[in-house]
Short mmCIF file of C-alpha atoms in Angstrom, two decimals:
data_model
loop_
_atom_site.label_atom_id
_atom_site.label_comp_id
_atom_site.label_asym_id
_atom_site.label_seq_id
_atom_site.Cartn_x
_atom_site.Cartn_y
_atom_site.Cartn_z
CA MET A 145 118.12 81.62 127.50
CA SER A 146 117.47 79.80 130.77
CA THR A 147 117.67 76.15 130.64
CA ASP A 148 114.08 76.08 131.79
CA LYS A 149 112.77 78.12 129.03
CA SER A 150 115.02 76.47 126.45
CA GLN A 151 113.63 72.98 127.46
CA ARG A 152 109.95 74.08 127.00
CA HIS A 153 110.92 75.61 123.64
CA ASN A 154 112.48 72.28 122.71
CA LYS A 155 109.21 70.30 123.81
CA ARG A 156 107.05 72.79 121.78
CA MET A 157 109.22 72.27 118.66
CA GLN A 158 108.98 68.35 119.48
CA ARG A 159 105.05 68.58 119.20
CA HIS A 160 105.25 70.65 116.18
CA LYS A 161 107.45 68.16 114.41
CA GLU A 162 105.18 65.22 115.41
CA VAL A 163 102.17 67.35 113.81
CA VAL A 164 104.10 67.84 110.78
CA ASP A 165 105.50 64.40 110.34
CA ALA A 166 102.00 62.94 110.73
CA LYS A 167 100.58 65.15 108.03
CA ILE A 168 103.45 64.16 105.71
CA GLU A 169 102.71 60.59 106.40
CA GLN A 170 98.92 60.93 105.40
CA ALA A 171 99.57 62.60 102.00
CA ASP A 172 100.45 59.75 100.02
CA ILE A 173 98.92 60.33 96.56
CA GLU A 174 101.60 61.13 93.99
CA ARG A 175 100.35 63.29 90.92
CA GLY A 176 100.68 66.47 89.16
CA VAL A 177 98.90 69.71 90.68
CA VAL A 178 97.04 72.50 89.23
CA ILE A 179 98.06 75.68 91.23
CA VAL A 180 96.04 78.80 90.82
CA ILE A 181 97.92 82.01 92.18
CA THR A 182 95.36 84.96 92.06
CA GLY A 183 94.40 88.17 94.05
CA ASN A 184 95.27 91.88 93.37
CA GLY A 185 98.63 91.86 95.45
CA LYS A 186 102.07 91.84 94.22
CA GLY A 187 103.77 88.52 93.63
CA LYS A 188 101.91 86.41 91.33
CA THR A 189 104.13 86.17 88.27
CA THR A 190 107.22 86.07 90.31
CA SER A 191 105.71 83.21 92.57
CA ALA A 192 105.28 81.01 89.49
CA LEU A 193 108.78 82.03 88.07
CA GLY A 194 110.25 80.88 91.20
CA THR A 195 108.49 77.55 91.26
CA LEU A 196 109.60 77.30 87.49
CA LEU A 197 113.14 77.85 88.61
CA ARG A 198 112.82 75.10 91.22
CA SER A 199 111.55 72.65 88.54
CA LEU A 200 114.27 73.61 86.01
CA GLY A 201 116.77 73.15 89.14
CA HIS A 202 115.73 69.38 89.07
CA GLY A 203 116.35 69.01 85.32
CA HIS A 204 112.63 68.95 84.38
CA HIS A 205 111.14 70.04 81.14
CA CYS A 206 109.27 73.15 81.40
CA THR A 207 107.01 75.46 79.42
CA LEU A 208 106.48 79.11 80.18
CA VAL A 209 103.52 80.79 78.34
CA GLN A 210 103.35 84.58 78.89
CA PHE A 211 99.87 86.15 77.92
CA ILE A 212 100.44 89.81 78.45
CA LYS A 213 104.05 90.75 79.44
CA GLY A 214 105.54 89.92 76.12
CA GLN A 215 106.92 93.30 74.71
CA TRP A 216 108.72 94.34 77.83
CA ASP A 217 112.27 93.85 78.52
CA CYS A 218 111.89 91.65 81.50
CA GLY A 219 114.52 90.34 83.69
CA GLU A 220 113.01 86.87 83.59
CA THR A 221 113.02 86.89 79.61
CA ARG A 222 117.00 87.95 79.95
CA PHE A 223 117.63 85.24 82.43
CA PHE A 224 116.11 82.44 80.57
CA ALA A 225 117.28 83.58 77.27
CA ASP A 226 120.97 83.23 78.59
CA PRO A 227 122.58 80.69 76.44
CA SER A 228 125.46 79.89 78.95
CA CYS A 229 122.87 78.52 81.36
CA SER A 230 122.40 74.59 80.52
CA LEU A 231 119.50 74.19 82.80
CA ASN A 232 117.52 76.83 80.65
CA ARG A 233 117.76 74.29 77.63
CA ASN A 234 114.64 72.38 79.40
CA LEU A 235 112.76 75.47 79.08
CA THR A 236 110.20 76.32 76.08
CA THR A 237 108.81 79.72 76.28
CA PHE A 238 105.90 81.30 74.24
CA THR A 239 104.98 85.08 74.40
CA MET A 240 101.92 86.83 73.02
CA ASP A 241 103.61 89.48 70.80
CA THR A 242 101.20 92.21 71.32
CA GLY A 243 102.15 93.35 74.81
CA PHE A 244 99.56 94.67 77.32
CA THR A 245 96.14 94.60 75.82
CA TRP A 246 95.54 98.36 76.84
CA ASN A 247 98.70 99.25 74.92
CA THR A 248 97.00 97.70 71.58
CA GLN A 249 93.07 98.40 72.36
CA ASP A 250 91.97 96.26 69.33
CA PHE A 251 89.74 93.38 70.52
CA ASP A 252 90.12 91.51 67.17
CA SER A 253 93.89 91.50 66.93
CA ASP A 254 94.26 90.65 70.46
CA LYS A 255 92.08 87.59 70.41
CA GLN A 256 93.75 86.33 67.35
CA ALA A 257 97.29 86.93 69.06
CA THR A 258 95.89 85.02 72.20
CA GLU A 259 94.62 81.93 69.86
CA GLN A 260 97.98 82.03 68.31
CA VAL A 261 99.90 81.59 71.59
CA TRP A 262 97.29 79.07 72.89
CA GLN A 263 97.64 76.85 69.95
CA GLN A 264 101.46 76.76 70.46
CA ALA A 265 101.12 75.89 74.06
CA LEU A 266 98.41 73.01 73.33
CA PRO A 267 100.85 70.11 72.52
CA PHE A 268 102.63 70.44 75.67
CA PHE A 269 99.40 69.53 77.45
CA SER A 270 99.72 66.01 75.91
CA ASP A 271 103.53 65.75 76.18
CA PRO A 272 104.48 63.47 79.17
CA ASP A 273 108.05 64.79 79.34
CA CYS A 274 106.67 68.35 80.03
CA ARG A 275 106.56 68.31 84.05
CA LEU A 276 105.21 71.99 84.47
CA ILE A 277 103.42 74.58 82.41
CA VAL A 278 103.06 78.18 83.62
CA LEU A 279 100.43 79.95 82.13
CA ASP A 280 101.09 83.60 83.34
CA GLU A 281 98.30 86.18 83.28
CA ILE A 282 95.86 83.87 81.40
CA ASN A 283 93.02 84.90 83.69
CA TYR A 284 92.69 88.24 81.75
CA MET A 285 92.15 86.28 78.54
CA PHE A 286 89.18 84.78 79.95
CA LYS A 287 87.91 88.34 81.21
CA TYR A 288 88.22 89.89 77.82
CA LYS A 289 86.72 86.84 76.25
CA TYR A 290 89.84 86.14 74.08
CA LEU A 291 90.00 82.41 75.13
CA ASP A 292 87.07 80.06 76.24
CA ILE A 293 87.86 78.71 79.90
CA ASN A 294 86.26 75.30 78.60
CA ASP A 295 89.41 74.82 76.35
CA LEU A 296 91.75 75.22 79.36
CA LEU A 297 89.77 73.04 81.57
CA GLN A 298 89.66 70.25 79.00
CA ALA A 299 93.58 70.50 78.33
CA ILE A 300 94.25 70.25 82.15
CA ASP A 301 91.63 67.19 82.27
CA ASN A 302 93.43 65.26 79.49
CA ARG A 303 97.07 66.15 80.61
CA PRO A 304 99.47 63.47 81.81
CA ALA A 305 99.29 62.52 85.38
CA GLN A 306 102.44 63.91 86.78
CA GLN A 307 102.07 67.17 84.81
CA ASN A 308 101.88 70.35 87.20
CA ILE A 309 100.13 73.35 86.08
CA ILE A 310 100.45 76.97 87.35
CA ILE A 311 98.15 79.74 86.38
CA THR A 312 98.42 83.35 87.56
CA GLY A 313 96.48 86.35 87.16
CA ARG A 314 93.78 88.44 88.76
CA GLY A 315 90.25 87.35 88.82
CA ALA A 316 90.60 83.70 88.29
CA PRO A 317 87.31 82.21 86.94
CA LYS A 318 85.29 80.10 89.39
CA ALA A 319 85.51 77.08 87.34
CA LEU A 320 89.20 77.15 87.44
CA LEU A 321 89.22 77.51 91.33
CA ASP A 322 86.99 74.69 91.75
CA ILE A 323 89.14 72.05 89.85
CA ALA A 324 92.41 73.54 91.24
CA ASP A 325 94.20 71.66 93.93
CA THR A 326 96.21 74.72 95.33
CA VAL A 327 94.77 78.13 95.41
CA SER A 328 96.65 81.09 96.69
CA LYS A 329 95.11 84.42 96.95
CA ILE A 330 97.52 87.48 97.31
CA GLN A 331 96.15 90.32 99.15
CA PRO A 332 97.61 93.87 98.52
CA VAL A 333 98.12 94.99 101.93
CA LYS A 334 100.04 98.07 100.49
CA HIS A 335 102.08 98.77 97.44
CA ALA A 336 105.04 101.20 96.77
CA PHE A 337 103.62 102.52 93.74
CA ASN A 338 100.55 103.95 95.62
CA GLN A 339 103.08 105.91 97.57
CA GLY A 340 104.66 107.43 94.54
CA ILE A 341 107.52 105.17 94.21
CA LYS A 342 108.49 104.52 90.59
CA ALA A 343 108.37 100.94 89.11
CA GLN A 344 111.83 99.63 88.70
CA GLU A 345 113.92 96.90 86.64
CA GLY A 346 114.58 93.94 88.66
CA ILE A 347 111.39 94.48 90.85
CA GLU A 348 108.31 95.30 88.63
CA TRP A 349 109.85 93.68 85.33
CA MET B 297 82.70 89.86 67.90
CA SER B 298 80.20 92.60 66.25
CA THR B 299 81.99 96.11 65.47
CA ASP B 300 79.82 97.60 68.13
CA LYS B 301 80.91 95.45 70.77
CA SER B 302 84.34 95.55 69.61
CA GLN B 303 84.30 99.43 69.43
CA ARG B 304 82.84 99.25 73.27
CA HIS B 305 85.73 97.07 74.40
CA ASN B 306 88.44 99.30 72.54
CA LYS B 307 87.00 102.23 74.20
CA ARG B 308 87.12 100.70 77.76
CA MET B 309 90.67 99.65 77.09
CA GLN B 310 91.54 103.03 76.27
CA ARG B 311 90.17 104.55 79.25
CA HIS B 312 91.77 101.69 81.45
CA LYS B 313 95.23 102.84 79.45
CA GLU B 314 94.65 106.54 80.57
CA VAL B 315 94.30 105.55 84.38
CA VAL B 316 97.23 103.48 84.18
CA ASP B 317 99.44 106.04 82.45
CA ALA B 318 98.25 108.90 84.82
CA LYS B 319 99.28 106.80 87.84
CA ILE B 320 102.69 105.85 86.11
CA GLU B 321 103.33 109.68 85.71
CA GLN B 322 102.54 110.20 89.43
CA ALA B 323 105.04 107.77 90.72
CA ASP B 324 108.40 109.68 90.22
CA ILE B 325 110.26 108.60 93.49
CA GLU B 326 113.43 106.52 92.73
CA ARG B 327 114.60 104.33 95.39
CA GLY B 328 114.88 100.92 96.68
CA VAL B 329 111.86 99.13 98.48
CA VAL B 330 111.03 96.80 101.20
CA ILE B 331 108.76 94.21 100.11
CA VAL B 332 107.58 91.85 102.83
CA ILE B 333 105.44 88.76 101.67
CA THR B 334 103.62 87.09 104.46
CA GLY B 335 100.36 84.87 105.21
CA ASN B 336 99.99 81.39 105.30
CA GLY B 337 99.30 80.57 101.75
CA LYS B 338 101.67 78.75 99.22
CA GLY B 339 103.90 81.07 97.26
CA LYS B 340 106.10 83.38 99.55
CA THR B 341 109.44 81.89 98.87
CA THR B 342 108.82 81.18 95.24
CA SER B 343 107.82 84.87 94.74
CA ALA B 344 111.01 85.98 96.40
CA LEU B 345 112.97 83.72 94.20
CA GLY B 346 111.15 84.96 90.97
CA THR B 347 112.02 88.43 91.70
CA LEU B 348 115.70 87.49 92.43
CA LEU B 349 115.69 85.86 89.09
CA ARG B 350 114.41 89.09 87.44
CA SER B 351 117.04 91.10 89.28
CA LEU B 352 119.89 88.89 88.12
CA GLY B 353 118.47 88.77 84.47
CA HIS B 354 119.18 92.46 84.56
CA GLY B 355 122.71 91.74 85.74
CA HIS B 356 122.24 93.17 89.34
CA HIS B 357 124.44 91.93 92.21
CA CYS B 358 122.04 90.09 94.71
CA THR B 359 122.26 88.21 98.00
CA LEU B 360 119.90 85.42 99.09
CA VAL B 361 119.91 84.37 102.71
CA GLN B 362 117.80 81.39 103.29
CA PHE B 363 117.04 80.82 107.19
CA ILE B 364 115.28 77.58 107.34
CA LYS B 365 115.42 75.63 104.16
CA GLY B 366 119.26 75.00 104.27
CA GLN B 367 119.43 71.33 104.39
CA TRP B 368 116.99 70.37 101.75
CA ASP B 369 117.92 69.61 98.33
CA CYS B 370 116.04 72.36 96.80
CA GLY B 371 115.55 73.12 93.04
CA GLU B 372 116.51 76.60 93.31
CA THR B 373 119.77 75.66 95.10
CA ARG B 374 120.43 73.43 92.38
CA PHE B 375 119.83 75.86 89.84
CA PHE B 376 121.82 78.82 91.62
CA ALA B 377 124.71 76.18 91.89
CA ASP B 378 125.03 75.63 88.21
CA PRO B 379 128.46 76.78 87.30
CA SER B 380 127.52 77.01 83.44
CA CYS B 381 125.14 79.85 84.20
CA SER B 382 126.93 83.28 84.01
CA LEU B 383 124.08 85.33 85.67
CA ASN B 384 124.42 83.26 88.67
CA ARG B 385 127.85 84.66 89.33
CA ASN B 386 126.24 87.91 90.39
CA LEU B 387 124.46 85.86 93.44
CA THR B 388 125.95 85.27 96.82
CA THR B 389 123.71 82.80 99.04
CA PHE B 390 123.97 82.24 102.70
CA THR B 391 122.13 79.43 104.12
CA MET B 392 121.41 78.36 107.84
CA ASP B 393 122.93 74.96 108.00
CA THR B 394 120.71 73.47 110.78
CA GLY B 395 117.53 72.94 108.29
CA PHE B 396 114.06 73.37 109.87
CA THR B 397 114.19 74.17 113.45
CA TRP B 398 111.60 71.31 114.35
CA ASN B 399 114.32 68.73 113.07
CA THR B 400 116.78 70.14 115.40
CA GLN B 401 114.76 71.32 118.41
CA ASP B 402 117.45 72.97 120.08
CA PHE B 403 117.16 76.51 121.10
CA ASP B 404 120.56 77.33 121.91
CA SER B 405 122.31 75.77 118.84
CA ASP B 406 119.47 77.24 116.50
CA LYS B 407 120.00 80.69 118.01
CA GLN B 408 123.69 80.37 117.36
CA ALA B 409 123.27 79.06 113.62
CA THR B 410 121.05 82.21 113.13
CA GLU B 411 123.29 84.71 114.61
CA GLN B 412 126.06 83.33 112.58
CA VAL B 413 124.25 83.53 109.04
CA TRP B 414 122.89 87.11 110.17
CA GLN B 415 126.55 88.21 110.70
CA GLN B 416 127.40 86.91 107.19
CA ALA B 417 124.65 88.60 105.62
CA LEU B 418 125.15 92.10 107.37
CA PRO B 419 128.02 93.60 105.33
CA PHE B 420 125.78 93.39 102.14
CA PHE B 421 123.26 95.94 103.85
CA SER B 422 126.21 98.41 103.38
CA ASP B 423 127.35 97.50 99.95
CA PRO B 424 126.05 99.77 97.40
CA ASP B 425 126.89 97.26 94.70
CA CYS B 426 124.25 94.75 96.13
CA ARG B 427 120.80 95.61 94.60
CA LEU B 428 118.75 93.13 96.04
CA ILE B 429 119.03 91.07 99.49
CA VAL B 430 116.26 88.43 99.91
CA LEU B 431 115.78 87.21 103.66
CA ASP B 432 113.76 83.93 103.20
CA GLU B 433 111.76 82.73 105.97
CA ILE B 434 113.65 85.14 108.37
CA ASN B 435 110.22 85.92 110.16
CA TYR B 436 110.53 82.55 112.22
CA MET B 437 113.70 83.90 113.66
CA PHE B 438 111.83 86.81 115.19
CA LYS B 439 109.12 84.35 116.39
CA TYR B 440 111.50 82.18 117.99
CA LYS B 441 113.53 84.86 119.48
CA TYR B 442 116.62 83.64 117.64
CA LEU B 443 117.09 87.31 116.23
CA ASP B 444 116.02 90.89 117.27
CA ILE B 445 113.73 92.62 114.97
CA ASN B 446 115.54 96.01 115.75
CA ASP B 447 118.75 94.56 114.02
CA LEU B 448 116.94 93.95 111.14
CA LEU B 449 115.20 97.49 111.16
CA GLN B 450 118.41 99.12 111.83
CA ALA B 451 120.32 97.55 108.80
CA ILE B 452 117.12 98.26 106.59
CA ASP B 453 117.39 102.00 107.67
CA ASN B 454 121.01 102.28 107.13
CA ARG B 455 121.15 100.69 103.65
CA PRO B 456 122.04 102.42 100.30
CA ALA B 457 119.05 104.18 98.69
CA GLN B 458 118.93 101.95 95.69
CA GLN B 459 118.86 98.57 97.55
CA ASN B 460 115.73 96.34 97.34
CA ILE B 461 114.97 94.07 100.33
CA ILE B 462 112.38 91.08 100.03
CA ILE B 463 111.33 89.43 103.47
CA THR B 464 109.24 86.16 103.38
CA GLY B 465 107.51 84.14 106.10
CA ARG B 466 104.61 83.64 107.83
CA GLY B 467 103.57 86.04 110.80
CA ALA B 468 105.56 89.23 109.85
CA PRO B 469 106.14 91.43 112.86
CA LYS B 470 104.10 94.55 112.92
CA ALA B 471 107.22 96.87 113.25
CA LEU B 472 108.42 95.20 109.91
CA LEU B 473 104.94 95.65 108.21
CA ASP B 474 105.04 99.38 109.19
CA ILE B 475 108.16 100.33 107.52
CA ALA B 476 107.69 98.20 104.51
CA ASP B 477 106.82 99.84 101.11
CA THR B 478 105.01 96.80 99.69
CA VAL B 479 103.48 94.11 101.89
CA SER B 480 101.52 91.16 99.98
CA LYS B 481 99.72 88.51 102.24
CA ILE B 482 98.96 85.15 100.63
CA GLN B 483 95.88 83.66 101.89
CA PRO B 484 95.61 79.75 101.53
CA VAL B 485 92.44 79.20 99.91
CA LYS B 486 93.25 75.67 99.53
CA HIS B 487 96.17 73.31 99.37
CA ALA B 488 96.81 70.11 97.80
CA PHE B 489 98.64 68.71 100.78
CA ASN B 490 95.50 68.96 102.58
CA GLN B 491 93.71 66.68 100.03
CA GLY B 492 96.59 64.04 100.64
CA ILE B 493 98.69 64.97 97.59
CA LYS B 494 102.27 64.37 98.46
CA ALA B 495 104.71 67.00 98.40
CA GLN B 496 106.94 66.80 95.41
CA GLU B 497 110.30 68.11 93.91
CA GLY B 498 109.96 71.07 91.70
CA ILE B 499 106.86 72.29 93.54
CA GLU B 500 107.48 72.09 97.16
CA TRP B 501 111.28 72.24 97.10
#
């Protein structure tokens, strides 16, 4: 690139850096956050898993609660179950053992299974050692009335100050969006599945 | 719930299952996919990392190329560098060692660093054992003209049939969106940072 163009580029980058630095300076509140990842696009669960990996990488104690992907032979389940990995030992996982609700199709037993996994997760909301709780696909539980949104809001409200919460799933309830610190909505611009491409291990599960 | 309501719920779920099953039946093409995760919301890199974890969990060989987060003390870097974890051995990582471009602000050296990491990544696009390549934050490289989009398109086009590619970063070029199988756009509904909450380890890095 010409010296002139190159210098203009460098100046633009300098201004960009100043803007970013000023924003970093202003953000000085230190506390745990509530992140909601919703929308109909691909990437909600994987985004939560990526953040979980990040937190585990720093040696944090984390909890993963999977509400509807339990029965599948998921890559993440295999990864986190690997006993050779010492960082995995800081992770506690709970899985609803009925799998996808449209495979069981029984309201009463699904509601019971949801309540059971929720009761297992609850103590972690009052554990100051637990730095991150991922509630994967919990939004379906509110939609199907297996779980009361107020129970979650109360648990979030009473949690330790440094604890982070990540909630994934389509159709996050408004009450949850209102109290969240970060909300990302994933739009499905296009999806391989709709072009006839088969779901595959390592991508979809 | 009343038996009546419960039965209606079960019937709705049955219909839902039929729709899903029919779609699964139709999707019968077996090949690797190109996934683009773009938009300004939080969750692009973590989504790619989550899918990487999933693929590694199935024992696949994977390659992670990080274009701008190299110098940071990331949780994912720490996790993947853990020698105790046997699944990590299937992962090859390359990182641009200049860090964020607005920290170096030198067009020529940044372009050189980009080309170097691209040359390292290139052989994996012709390696049939490599099941997944993640190109994290590569879109900035096109924006700043450090890399030519046609080089990427050609590598994608010539890759082994079963290889998956994930590309993350704001402002994905149109030519990339056109050839992608799956495109997710992450909208930033809100972000903790804009409410003065400090970035923290395990969430932002």
